[in-house]
XYZ file of C-alpha atoms in Angstrom:
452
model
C 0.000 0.000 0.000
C 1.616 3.651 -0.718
C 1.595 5.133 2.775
C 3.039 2.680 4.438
C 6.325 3.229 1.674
C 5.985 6.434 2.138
C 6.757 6.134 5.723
C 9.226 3.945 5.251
C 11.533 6.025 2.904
C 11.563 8.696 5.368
C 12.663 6.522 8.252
C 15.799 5.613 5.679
C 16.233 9.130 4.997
C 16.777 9.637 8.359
C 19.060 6.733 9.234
C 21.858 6.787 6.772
C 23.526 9.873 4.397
C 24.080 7.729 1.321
C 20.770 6.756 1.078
C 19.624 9.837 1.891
C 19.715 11.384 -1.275
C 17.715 9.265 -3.751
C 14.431 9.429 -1.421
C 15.090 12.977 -1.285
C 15.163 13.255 -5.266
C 12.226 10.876 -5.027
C 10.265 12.794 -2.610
C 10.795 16.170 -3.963
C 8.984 14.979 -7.483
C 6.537 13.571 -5.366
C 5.378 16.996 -3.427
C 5.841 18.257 -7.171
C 3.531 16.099 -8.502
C 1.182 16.780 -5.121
C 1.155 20.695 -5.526
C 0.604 20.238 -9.129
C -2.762 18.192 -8.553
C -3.573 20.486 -5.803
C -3.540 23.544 -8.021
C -5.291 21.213 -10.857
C -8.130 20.607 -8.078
C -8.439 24.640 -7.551
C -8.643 25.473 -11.035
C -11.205 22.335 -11.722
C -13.507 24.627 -8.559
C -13.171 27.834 -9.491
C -14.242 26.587 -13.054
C -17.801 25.058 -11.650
C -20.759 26.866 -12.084
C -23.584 27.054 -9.809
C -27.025 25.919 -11.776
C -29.719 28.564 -10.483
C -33.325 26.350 -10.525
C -35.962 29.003 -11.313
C -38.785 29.384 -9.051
C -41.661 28.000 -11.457
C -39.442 24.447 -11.072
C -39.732 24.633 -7.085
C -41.109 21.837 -5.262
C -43.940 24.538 -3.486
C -44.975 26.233 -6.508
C -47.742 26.029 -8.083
C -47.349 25.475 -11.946
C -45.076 22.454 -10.440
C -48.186 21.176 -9.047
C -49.992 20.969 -11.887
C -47.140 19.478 -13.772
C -48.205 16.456 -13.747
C -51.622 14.956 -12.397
C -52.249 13.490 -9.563
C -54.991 13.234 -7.091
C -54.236 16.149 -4.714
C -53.958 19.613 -5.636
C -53.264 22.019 -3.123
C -53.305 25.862 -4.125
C -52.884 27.561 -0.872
C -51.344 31.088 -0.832
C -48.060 29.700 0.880
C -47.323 28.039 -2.280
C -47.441 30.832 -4.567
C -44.566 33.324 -5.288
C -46.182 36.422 -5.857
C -48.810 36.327 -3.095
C -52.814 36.216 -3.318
C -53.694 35.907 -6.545
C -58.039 36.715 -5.846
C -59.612 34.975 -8.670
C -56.462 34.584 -10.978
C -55.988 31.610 -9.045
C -58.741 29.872 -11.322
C -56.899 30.605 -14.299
C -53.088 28.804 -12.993
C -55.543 25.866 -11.731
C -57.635 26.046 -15.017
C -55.354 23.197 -16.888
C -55.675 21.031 -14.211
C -59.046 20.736 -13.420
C -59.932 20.369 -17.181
C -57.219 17.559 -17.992
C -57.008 15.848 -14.776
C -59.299 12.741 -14.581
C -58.076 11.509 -11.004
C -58.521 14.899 -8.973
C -60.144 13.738 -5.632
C -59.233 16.554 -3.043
C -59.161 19.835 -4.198
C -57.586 22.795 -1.592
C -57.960 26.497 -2.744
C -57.064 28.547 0.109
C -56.353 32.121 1.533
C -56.119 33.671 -1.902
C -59.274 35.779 -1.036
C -60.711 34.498 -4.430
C -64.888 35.695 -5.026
C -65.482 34.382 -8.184
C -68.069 31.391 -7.269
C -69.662 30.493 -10.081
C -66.481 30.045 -12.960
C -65.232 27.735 -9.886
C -68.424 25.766 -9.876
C -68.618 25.468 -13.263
C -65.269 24.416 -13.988
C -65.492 21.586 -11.410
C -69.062 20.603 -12.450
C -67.561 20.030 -15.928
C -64.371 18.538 -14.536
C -63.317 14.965 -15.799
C -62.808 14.233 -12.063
C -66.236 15.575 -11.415
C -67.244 11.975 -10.640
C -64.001 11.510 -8.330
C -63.722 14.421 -6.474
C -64.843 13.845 -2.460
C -62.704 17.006 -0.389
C -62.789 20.519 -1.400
C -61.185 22.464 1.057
C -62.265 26.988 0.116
C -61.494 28.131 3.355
C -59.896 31.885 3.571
C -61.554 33.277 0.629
C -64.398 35.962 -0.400
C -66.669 32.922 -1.754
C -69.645 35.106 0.464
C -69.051 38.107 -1.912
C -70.090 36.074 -5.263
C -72.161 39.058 -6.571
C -70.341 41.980 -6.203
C -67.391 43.566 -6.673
C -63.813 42.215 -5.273
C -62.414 44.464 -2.631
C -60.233 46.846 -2.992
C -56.890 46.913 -1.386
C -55.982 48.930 1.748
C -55.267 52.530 0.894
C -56.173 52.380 -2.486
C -58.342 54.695 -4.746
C -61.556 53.884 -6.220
C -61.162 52.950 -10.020
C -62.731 55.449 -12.184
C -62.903 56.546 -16.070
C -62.382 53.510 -18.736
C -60.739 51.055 -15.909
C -63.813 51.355 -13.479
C -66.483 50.844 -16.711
C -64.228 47.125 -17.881
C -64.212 46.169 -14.060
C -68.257 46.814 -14.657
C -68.418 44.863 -17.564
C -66.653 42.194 -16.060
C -68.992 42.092 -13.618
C -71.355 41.374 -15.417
C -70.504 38.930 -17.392
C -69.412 37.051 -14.430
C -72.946 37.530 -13.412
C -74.691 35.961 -16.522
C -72.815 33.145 -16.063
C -75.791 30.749 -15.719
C -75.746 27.936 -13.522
C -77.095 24.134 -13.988
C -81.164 23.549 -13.538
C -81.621 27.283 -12.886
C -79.836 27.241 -9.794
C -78.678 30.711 -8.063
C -76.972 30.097 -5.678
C -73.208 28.381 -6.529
C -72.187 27.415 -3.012
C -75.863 24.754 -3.130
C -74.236 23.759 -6.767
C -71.656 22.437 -4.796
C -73.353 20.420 -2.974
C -74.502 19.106 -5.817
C -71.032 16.858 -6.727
C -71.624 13.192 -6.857
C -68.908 11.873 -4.412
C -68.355 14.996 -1.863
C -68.035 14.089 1.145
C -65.978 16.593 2.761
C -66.617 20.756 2.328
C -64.720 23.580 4.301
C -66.389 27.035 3.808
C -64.379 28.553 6.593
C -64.065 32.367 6.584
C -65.510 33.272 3.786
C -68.407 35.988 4.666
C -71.200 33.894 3.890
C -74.937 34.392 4.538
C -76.302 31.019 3.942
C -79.571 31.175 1.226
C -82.505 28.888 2.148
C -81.388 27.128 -1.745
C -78.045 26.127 0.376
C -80.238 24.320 2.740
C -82.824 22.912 0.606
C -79.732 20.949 -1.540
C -78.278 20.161 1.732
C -81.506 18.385 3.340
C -80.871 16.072 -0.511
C -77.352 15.026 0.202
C -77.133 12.715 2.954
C -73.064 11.626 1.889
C -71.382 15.135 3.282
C -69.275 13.483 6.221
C -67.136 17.143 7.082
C -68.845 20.001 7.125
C -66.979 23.281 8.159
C -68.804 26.574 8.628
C -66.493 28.240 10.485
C -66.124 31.908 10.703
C -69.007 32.695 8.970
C -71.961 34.495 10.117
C -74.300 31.466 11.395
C -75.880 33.030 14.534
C -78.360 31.067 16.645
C -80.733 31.365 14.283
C -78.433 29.356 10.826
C -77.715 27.079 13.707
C -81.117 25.755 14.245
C -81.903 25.970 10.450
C -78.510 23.998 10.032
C -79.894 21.082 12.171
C -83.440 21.412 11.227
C -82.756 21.256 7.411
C -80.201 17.914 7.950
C -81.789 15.021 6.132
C -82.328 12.346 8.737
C -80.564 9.911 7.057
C -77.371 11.742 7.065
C -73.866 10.195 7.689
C -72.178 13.868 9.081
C -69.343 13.016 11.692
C -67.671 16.421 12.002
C -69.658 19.535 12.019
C -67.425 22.817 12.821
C -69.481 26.240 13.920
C -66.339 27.692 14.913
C -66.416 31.419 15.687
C -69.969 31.587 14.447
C -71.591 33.954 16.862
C -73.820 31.278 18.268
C -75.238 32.641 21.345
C -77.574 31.010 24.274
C -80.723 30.489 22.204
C -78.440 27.871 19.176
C -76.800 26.635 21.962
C -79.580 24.800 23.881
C -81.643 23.968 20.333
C -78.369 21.711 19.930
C -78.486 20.972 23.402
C -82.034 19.545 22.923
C -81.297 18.434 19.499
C -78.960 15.944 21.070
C -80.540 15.389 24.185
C -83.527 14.515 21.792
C -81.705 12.036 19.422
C -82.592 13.649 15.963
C -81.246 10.783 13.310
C -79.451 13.487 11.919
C -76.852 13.590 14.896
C -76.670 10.226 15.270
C -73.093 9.531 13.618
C -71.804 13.180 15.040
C -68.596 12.541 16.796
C -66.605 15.691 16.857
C -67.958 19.524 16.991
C -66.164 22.176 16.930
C -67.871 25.244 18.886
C -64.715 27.458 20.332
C -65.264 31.150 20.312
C -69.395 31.009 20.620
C -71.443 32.548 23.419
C -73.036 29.908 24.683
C -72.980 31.171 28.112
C -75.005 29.271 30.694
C -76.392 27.011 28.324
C -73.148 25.338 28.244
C -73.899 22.979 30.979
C -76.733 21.624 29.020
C -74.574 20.496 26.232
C -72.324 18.890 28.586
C -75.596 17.235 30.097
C -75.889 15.657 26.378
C -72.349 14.417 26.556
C -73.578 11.715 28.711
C -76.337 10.905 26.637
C -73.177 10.684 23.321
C -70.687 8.666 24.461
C -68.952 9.005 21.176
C -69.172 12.817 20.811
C -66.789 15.128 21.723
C -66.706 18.982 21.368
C -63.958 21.141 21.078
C -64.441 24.816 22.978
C -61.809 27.517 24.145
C -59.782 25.898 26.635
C -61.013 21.889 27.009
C -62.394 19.449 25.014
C -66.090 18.245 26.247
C -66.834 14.482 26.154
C -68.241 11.646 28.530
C -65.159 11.269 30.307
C -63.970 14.897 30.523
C -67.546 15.915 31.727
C -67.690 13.660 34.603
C -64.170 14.678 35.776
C -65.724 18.161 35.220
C -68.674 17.719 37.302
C -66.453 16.125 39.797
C -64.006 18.702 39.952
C -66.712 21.271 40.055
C -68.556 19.491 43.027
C -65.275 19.450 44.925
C -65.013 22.941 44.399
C -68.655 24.088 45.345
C -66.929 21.713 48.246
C -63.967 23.549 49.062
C -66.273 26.933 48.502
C -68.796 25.983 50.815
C -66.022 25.118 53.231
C -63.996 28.359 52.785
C -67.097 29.987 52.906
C -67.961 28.773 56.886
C -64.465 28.878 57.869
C -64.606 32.211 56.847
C -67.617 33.157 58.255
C -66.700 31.803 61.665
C -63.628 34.050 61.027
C -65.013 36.729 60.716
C -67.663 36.477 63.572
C -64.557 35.455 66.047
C -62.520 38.510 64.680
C -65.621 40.903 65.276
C -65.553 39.898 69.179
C -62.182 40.199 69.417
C -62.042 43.352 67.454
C -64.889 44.873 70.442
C -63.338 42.793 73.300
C -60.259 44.667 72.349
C -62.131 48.128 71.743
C -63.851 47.975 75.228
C -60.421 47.185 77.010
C -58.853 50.270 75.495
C -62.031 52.220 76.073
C -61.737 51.316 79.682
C -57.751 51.958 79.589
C -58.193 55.537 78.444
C -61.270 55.848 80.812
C -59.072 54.541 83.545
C -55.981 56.853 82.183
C -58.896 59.823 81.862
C -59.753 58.914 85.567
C -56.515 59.157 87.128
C -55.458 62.899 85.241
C -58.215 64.137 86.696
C -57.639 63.095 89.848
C -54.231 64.497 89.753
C -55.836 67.792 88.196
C -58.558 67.901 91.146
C -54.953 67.059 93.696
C -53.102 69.691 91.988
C -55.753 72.546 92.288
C -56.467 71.693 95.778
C -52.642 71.850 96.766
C -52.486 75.147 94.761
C -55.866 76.118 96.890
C -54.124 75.375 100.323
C -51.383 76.776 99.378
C -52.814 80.179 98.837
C -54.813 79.936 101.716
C -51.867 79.612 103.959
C -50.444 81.808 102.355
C -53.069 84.728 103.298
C -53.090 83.633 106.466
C -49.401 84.089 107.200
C -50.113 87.325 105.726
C -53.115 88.307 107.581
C -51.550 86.738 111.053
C -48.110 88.735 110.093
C -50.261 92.049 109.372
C -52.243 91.372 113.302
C -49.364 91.277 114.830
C -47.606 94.592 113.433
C -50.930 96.741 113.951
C -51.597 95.011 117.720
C -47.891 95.960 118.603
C -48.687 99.979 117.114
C -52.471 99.953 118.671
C -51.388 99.063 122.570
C -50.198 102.068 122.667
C -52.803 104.221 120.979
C -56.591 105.186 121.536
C -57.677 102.182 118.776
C -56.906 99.749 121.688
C -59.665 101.553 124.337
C -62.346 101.373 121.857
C -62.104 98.183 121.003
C -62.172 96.807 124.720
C -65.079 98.656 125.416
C -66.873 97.492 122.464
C -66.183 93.508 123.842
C -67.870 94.945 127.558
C -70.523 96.143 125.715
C -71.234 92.569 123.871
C -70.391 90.522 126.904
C -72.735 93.245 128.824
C -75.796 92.661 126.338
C -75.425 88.703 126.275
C -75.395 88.265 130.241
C -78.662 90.629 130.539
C -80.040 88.500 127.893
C -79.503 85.255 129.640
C -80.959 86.524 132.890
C -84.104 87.047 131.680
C -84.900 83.931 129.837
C -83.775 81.884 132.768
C -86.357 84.000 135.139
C -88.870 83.672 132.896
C -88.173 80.028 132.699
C -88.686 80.026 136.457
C -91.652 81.630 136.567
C -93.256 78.798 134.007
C -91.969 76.279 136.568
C -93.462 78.112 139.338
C -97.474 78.011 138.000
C -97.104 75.020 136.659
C -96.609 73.666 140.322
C -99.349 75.602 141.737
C -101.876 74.512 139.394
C -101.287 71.100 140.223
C -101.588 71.531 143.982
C -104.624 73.343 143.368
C -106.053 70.548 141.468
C -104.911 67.805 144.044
């Protein structure tokens, strides 16, 4: 094998001067001969060019779809290059569904397209008409078949020559006729021998009474999706009314439909009830309605459908999910009944405290109250003693200066013979009431020796 020599050689290169040389020689037209295919292998990439693949050949677009037929044909707006096409959409899909013989699922979706009856027609008179069982129209304008498309954001209204061919346009679209007289193009779809599975999501329609009448004929559709389109209570009860009895629907969607209390317990009933028509419903999907309280009616019917299950906001309602539902909401009526005594006792026991604890500071600052005035009343009376010691050190100190000045003077005569003159009155006065006093004694005696 050539690296193993190659190792060798340089091991004998290294050993021995003699033999040094020729590996040397040897080696250096080697790395020669290396460099040179090296530089070869530079030049060989530099000279590659890179093959661009242009965007009609991609895997995702559309005119690659159609390439070749097959028995899926999905249009969406993710899989074209240059955006929403409306209603031009019918003319890139145009080859297809007039060729193809084996189309059986059709999906046209989120190009806003309007144009109803040129789609209708071209799959009524399809090859594949006979084949064709899914048809999938969601995120379009399908509701605004009769008028005008609409016109981007921002943009002027269309006037002059432009504005008169959009007009004309119009109306040709317009006197496109339909098959057996029909008016309506969304009922002539219903019309489609092997259908089984329609999606009409989000497309602003107003369901016509024709829709109904060709849906209460078709017994086959197995999908039906109204999402997004203005139902109300009222389509909803027509909906289930107008279902032939025989029918074989197993997924009904009435998402964001405005369905409010009144659709909500018609269904409830409706299933409650057992219409035929319900009988092979197993999934409904009802998120973003306004059911309200009705809602625990139709999980009432859940245990009447074992095999149904509906989809709303935040759960998924069937037989098993209801009863864990109506257990967990038992145990919480439970735990609220619970919380609700506990708290009540609470509260009562926190109101006596609160009072017991309002009284006892009442009485505190009563108490407190009590004992400042005391003090107060102790204080004044100390200040009142005080004073009135105070005059009477005055009043003895002012006695003694004038007694001391009047001993001396004519003052002090007068005022003993005023005290003779008192004493003087009160022993004449004392005399006489204790003779007259005598004198009562005295007759008092003799009349009762007189009467003896």
């Amino acid at each position: 094998m050539p690296p193993p020599s190659k190792k060798k050689t340089k091991t004998k290169a290294k050993g021995g001067k003699a033999s040094s040389k020729k590996p040397k020689k040897g080696g250096g037209k080697k790395k020669k001969g290396k460099k040179g295919k090296k530089k070869k292998n530079k030049k060989k990439i530099k000279e590659t060019e890179v093959v661009v693949v242009p965007l009609m050949l991609d895997r995702w677009a559309i005119r690659t779809q159609i390439l070749r037929p097959r028995s899926l044909l999905d249009v969406g707006h993710n899989r074209c290059r240059r955006g929403r096409l409306q209603d031009n959409i019918l003319n890139e899909i145009e080859p297809a569904v007039s060729n193809w013989r084996n189309l059986r699922e059709l999906r046209i979706w989120g190009h806003g397209m309007h144009d109803a009856k040129r789609l209708v027609l071209a799959l009524l008179n399809s090859p594949s008409s006979n084949v064709l069982d899914t048809l999938i129209l969601r995120s379009n304008m399908i509701g605004k078949w009769k008028n005008l498309p609409p016109m981007p954001y921002g943009a002027t209204p269309i006037e002059g020559e432009e504005g008169v061919a959009i007009e004309d346009e119009l109306v040709q679209k317009n006197a496109l006729e339909l098959p057996d007289g029909a008016e309506d193009p969304l009922a002539c779809l219903l019309t489609l021998p092997k259908l089984t599975s329609l999606d009409l999501s989000a497309n602003s329609i107003t369901f016509s009474d024709e829709f109904y009448l060709v849906l209460n004929r078709t017994p086959k559709i197995k999908i039906l999706h109204l999402n997004g389109n203005s139902l109300g209570s009222k389509g909803c009860s027509t909906l289930i009314d107008m279902l032939p009895e025989n029918s074989q629907l197993e997924v009904l969607g009435v998402k964001d439909c405005n369905i409010g209390p009144t659709g909500c317990s018609y269904l409830a009933f409706s299933l409650n009830s057992f219409k035929p028509c319900l009988n092979r419903l197993r999934l409904l999907y009802a998120r973003g309605n306004l059911f309200g309280p009705m809602m625990q009616e139709l999980g009432d019917a859940m245990l009447l459908r074992p095999i149904l299950s509906v989809q709303l906001d935040r759960y998924t309602l069937n037989l098993d999910n209801y009863t864990k539902y109506n257990q967990t909401k038992m145990d919480r009526q439970k735990l609220i009944d619970v919380g609700g005594r506990r708290l009540q006792t609470f509260m009562i026991l926190a109101k006596y405290k609160l009072k017991r604890i309002r009284l006892l500071k009442e009485h505190e600052a009563m108490a407190e109250q009590e004992v400042a005035a005391e003090a107060e009343r102790l204080r004044l009376q100390a200040e009142k003693d005080a004073a009135k010691a105070a005059k009477k050190a005055s009043k003895k100190g002012k006695k003694g200066k004038k007694g001391k000045k009047e001993k001396s003077g004519a003052g002090a005569a007068s005022k003993k013979k005023g005290k003779k003159e008192k004493k003087g009155k009160k022993g004449k006065k004392g005399k006489k009431e204790k003779k007259g006093k005598k004198e009562k004694k005295e007759k008092k005696e003799k009349k009762k020796k007189k009467k003896t």
